[in-house]
Amino acid sequence: YPLCALAVSDERPALLVIQHAQGLLKEKHSHQRLCRIWGLAGDRPVADLKAAIKLLLQEYFISEDVNEAIVSVQELDVPYFHHELVKQTIVTAADKLGRAIEQGSNLVTALSNAGIVSPNQIYLGFNSVKGRLHDYKLDCPKIEEIYEQMAAAVPEMKEYNEKNEDEN
């Protein structure tokens, strides 16, 4: 994807971009470099990653150990998939209600403060939930209220919302 974006942004002919990509892939240690970008678990099926995230969150909401959750997220090694972690955190907290809402917000904030989950992945996770609020509402009637509460508690979402209010 980055190479496609390069082609569009620089208005380079597609052939040059493909040649550039081929050159990068032929370089020594290209596999290791790609693993650092995409994460070593890049070849795991999405269903497996979702199940691992679900298990991680179940353990977190029981133990309330943020540090253990941070280590588990790092061990997953899927930075491009952190939006799913954020999404599942919101949905799980909404299902559990009560203290879980604060715990969920604290986890997302801690992952961001530790530099593990990027602001963009946080936004994508929240946006994913927002786009399906009507579906989630069937199982959790208070999901909209909980979504707003968690978005207000996570600094990256507060900044994003404030920025968008200023632009409108």
GROMACS .gro file of C-alpha atoms in nm:
model
  168
    1TYR     CA    1   0.000   0.000   0.000
    2PRO     CA    2   0.274   0.253   0.078
    3LEU     CA    3   0.417   0.206  -0.269
    4CYS     CA    4   0.075   0.259  -0.429
    5ALA     CA    5   0.036   0.578  -0.227
    6LEU     CA    6   0.381   0.685  -0.345
    7ALA     CA    7   0.273   0.631  -0.705
    8VAL     CA    8  -0.039   0.840  -0.661
    9SER     CA    9   0.117   1.118  -0.453
   10ASP     CA   10   0.425   1.157  -0.674
   11GLU     CA   11   0.233   1.089  -0.994
   12ARG     CA   12   0.491   0.828  -1.088
   13PRO     CA   13   0.402   0.577  -1.351
   14ALA     CA   14   0.292   0.249  -1.199
   15LEU     CA   15   0.573   0.061  -1.370
   16LEU     CA   16   0.837   0.264  -1.185
   17VAL     CA   17   0.666   0.192  -0.854
   18ILE     CA   18   0.654  -0.180  -0.929
   19GLN     CA   19   1.020  -0.177  -1.027
   20HIS     CA   20   1.103   0.006  -0.705
   21ALA     CA   21   0.907  -0.253  -0.501
   22GLN     CA   22   1.085  -0.538  -0.675
   23GLY     CA   23   1.417  -0.377  -0.597
   24LEU     CA   24   1.327  -0.341  -0.230
   25LEU     CA   25   1.218  -0.704  -0.210
   26LYS     CA   26   1.546  -0.823  -0.365
   27GLU     CA   27   1.756  -0.641  -0.105
   28LYS     CA   28   1.928  -0.833   0.169
   29HIS     CA   29   1.710  -0.882   0.480
   30SER     CA   30   1.399  -0.743   0.309
   31HIS     CA   31   1.182  -0.999   0.489
   32GLN     CA   32   1.302  -0.878   0.830
   33ARG     CA   33   1.239  -0.515   0.734
   34LEU     CA   34   0.886  -0.596   0.622
   35CYS     CA   35   0.826  -0.784   0.947
   36ARG     CA   36   0.926  -0.473   1.141
   37ILE     CA   37   0.671  -0.273   0.942
   38TRP     CA   38   0.382  -0.522   0.944
   39GLY     CA   39   0.468  -0.727   1.251
   40LEU     CA   40   0.582  -1.085   1.269
   41ALA     CA   41   0.227  -1.215   1.309
   42GLY     CA   42   0.136  -1.079   0.967
   43ASP     CA   43   0.077  -1.428   0.833
   44ARG     CA   44  -0.176  -1.523   1.103
   45PRO     CA   45  -0.539  -1.549   0.997
   46VAL     CA   46  -0.761  -1.259   1.102
   47ALA     CA   47  -0.991  -1.494   1.294
   48ASP     CA   48  -0.695  -1.611   1.505
   49LEU     CA   49  -0.590  -1.254   1.578
   50LYS     CA   50  -0.944  -1.160   1.680
   51ALA     CA   51  -0.964  -1.462   1.910
   52ALA     CA   52  -0.627  -1.374   2.067
   53ILE     CA   53  -0.744  -1.016   2.125
   54LYS     CA   54  -1.070  -1.138   2.277
   55LEU     CA   55  -0.879  -1.366   2.516
   56LEU     CA   56  -0.635  -1.087   2.604
   57LEU     CA   57  -0.926  -0.856   2.689
   58GLN     CA   58  -1.107  -1.121   2.894
   59GLU     CA   59  -0.794  -1.164   3.103
   60TYR     CA   60  -0.748  -0.788   3.135
   61PHE     CA   61  -1.103  -0.720   3.251
   62ILE     CA   62  -1.069  -0.993   3.516
   63SER     CA   63  -0.718  -0.911   3.640
   64GLU     CA   64  -0.724  -0.533   3.579
   65ASP     CA   65  -0.348  -0.559   3.520
   66VAL     CA   66  -0.265  -0.294   3.260
   67ASN     CA   67   0.102  -0.391   3.247
   68GLU     CA   68   0.020  -0.753   3.168
   69ALA     CA   69  -0.220  -0.638   2.895
   70ILE     CA   70   0.049  -0.412   2.747
   71VAL     CA   71   0.296  -0.702   2.735
   72SER     CA   72   0.032  -0.925   2.573
   73VAL     CA   73  -0.040  -0.663   2.306
   74GLN     CA   74   0.332  -0.630   2.234
   75GLU     CA   75   0.363  -1.008   2.205
   76LEU     CA   76   0.083  -1.015   1.948
   77ASP     CA   77   0.309  -0.794   1.735
   78VAL     CA   78   0.041  -0.673   1.495
   79PRO     CA   79   0.059  -0.291   1.495
   80TYR     CA   80  -0.153  -0.268   1.181
   81PHE     CA   81  -0.434  -0.454   1.362
   82HIS     CA   82  -0.449  -0.247   1.682
   83HIS     CA   83  -0.773  -0.086   1.562
   84GLU     CA   84  -0.938  -0.425   1.623
   85LEU     CA   85  -0.804  -0.423   1.979
   86VAL     CA   86  -0.951  -0.077   2.037
   87LYS     CA   87  -1.283  -0.180   1.882
   88GLN     CA   88  -1.309  -0.497   2.091
   89THR     CA   89  -1.211  -0.304   2.404
   90ILE     CA   90  -1.502  -0.065   2.354
   91VAL     CA   91  -1.752  -0.340   2.276
   92THR     CA   92  -1.636  -0.562   2.564
   93ALA     CA   93  -1.649  -0.274   2.811
   94ALA     CA   94  -1.998  -0.187   2.691
   95ASP     CA   95  -2.112  -0.546   2.742
   96LYS     CA   96  -1.971  -0.555   3.095
   97LEU     CA   97  -2.079  -0.200   3.196
   98GLY     CA   98  -1.986  -0.043   3.530
   99ARG     CA   99  -1.616  -0.028   3.608
  100ALA     CA  100  -1.530  -0.198   3.278
  101ILE     CA  101  -1.594   0.127   3.090
  102GLU     CA  102  -1.324   0.304   3.291
  103GLN     CA  103  -1.095   0.001   3.260
  104GLY     CA  104  -1.136   0.001   2.881
  105SER     CA  105  -1.058   0.371   2.855
  106ASN     CA  106  -0.757   0.325   3.083
  107LEU     CA  107  -0.623   0.040   2.870
  108VAL     CA  108  -0.649   0.232   2.542
  109THR     CA  109  -0.487   0.538   2.703
  110ALA     CA  110  -0.208   0.328   2.857
  111LEU     CA  111  -0.135   0.159   2.523
  112SER     CA  112  -0.118   0.500   2.357
  113ASN     CA  113   0.101   0.652   2.630
  114ALA     CA  114   0.339   0.355   2.599
  115GLY     CA  115   0.367   0.422   2.225
  116ILE     CA  116   0.224   0.084   2.137
  117VAL     CA  117  -0.105   0.187   1.975
  118SER     CA  118  -0.090   0.484   1.739
  119PRO     CA  119  -0.346   0.766   1.744
  120ASN     CA  120  -0.454   0.657   1.395
  121GLN     CA  121  -0.526   0.301   1.513
  122ILE     CA  122  -0.723   0.442   1.808
  123TYR     CA  123  -0.927   0.657   1.572
  124LEU     CA  124  -0.987   0.362   1.336
  125GLY     CA  125  -1.105   0.144   1.626
  126PHE     CA  126  -1.344   0.407   1.758
  127ASN     CA  127  -1.465   0.485   1.408
  128SER     CA  128  -1.531   0.116   1.343
  129VAL     CA  129  -1.758   0.102   1.647
  130LYS     CA  130  -1.925   0.429   1.557
  131GLY     CA  131  -2.007   0.298   1.210
  132ARG     CA  132  -2.185  -0.004   1.358
  133LEU     CA  133  -2.352   0.152   1.662
  134HIS     CA  134  -2.696   0.058   1.531
  135ASP     CA  135  -2.590  -0.310   1.516
  136TYR     CA  136  -2.430  -0.307   1.860
  137LYS     CA  137  -2.735  -0.134   2.003
  138LEU     CA  138  -2.936  -0.455   1.958
  139ASP     CA  139  -2.718  -0.631   2.216
  140CYS     CA  140  -2.626  -0.330   2.426
  141PRO     CA  141  -2.889  -0.053   2.424
  142LYS     CA  142  -2.653   0.193   2.602
  143ILE     CA  143  -2.367   0.151   2.352
  144GLU     CA  144  -2.396   0.508   2.215
  145GLU     CA  145  -2.370   0.659   2.562
  146ILE     CA  146  -2.079   0.429   2.650
  147TYR     CA  147  -1.906   0.506   2.320
  148GLU     CA  148  -1.928   0.881   2.390
  149GLN     CA  149  -1.808   0.830   2.747
  150MET     CA  150  -1.504   0.630   2.637
  151ALA     CA  151  -1.425   0.868   2.350
  152ALA     CA  152  -1.429   1.156   2.597
  153ALA     CA  153  -1.194   0.967   2.831
  154VAL     CA  154  -0.930   0.877   2.571
  155PRO     CA  155  -0.703   1.179   2.501
  156GLU     CA  156  -0.646   1.093   2.132
  157MET     CA  157  -1.019   1.089   2.066
  158LYS     CA  158  -1.073   1.412   2.261
  159GLU     CA  159  -0.805   1.578   2.048
  160TYR     CA  160  -0.955   1.436   1.729
  161ASN     CA  161  -1.306   1.551   1.821
  162GLU     CA  162  -1.187   1.897   1.920
  163LYS     CA  163  -0.994   1.932   1.595
  164ASN     CA  164  -1.300   1.836   1.391
  165GLU     CA  165  -1.525   2.074   1.586
  166ASP     CA  166  -1.281   2.358   1.510
  167GLU     CA  167  -1.290   2.274   1.137
  168ASN     CA  168  -1.672   2.277   1.121
   0.00000   0.00000   0.00000
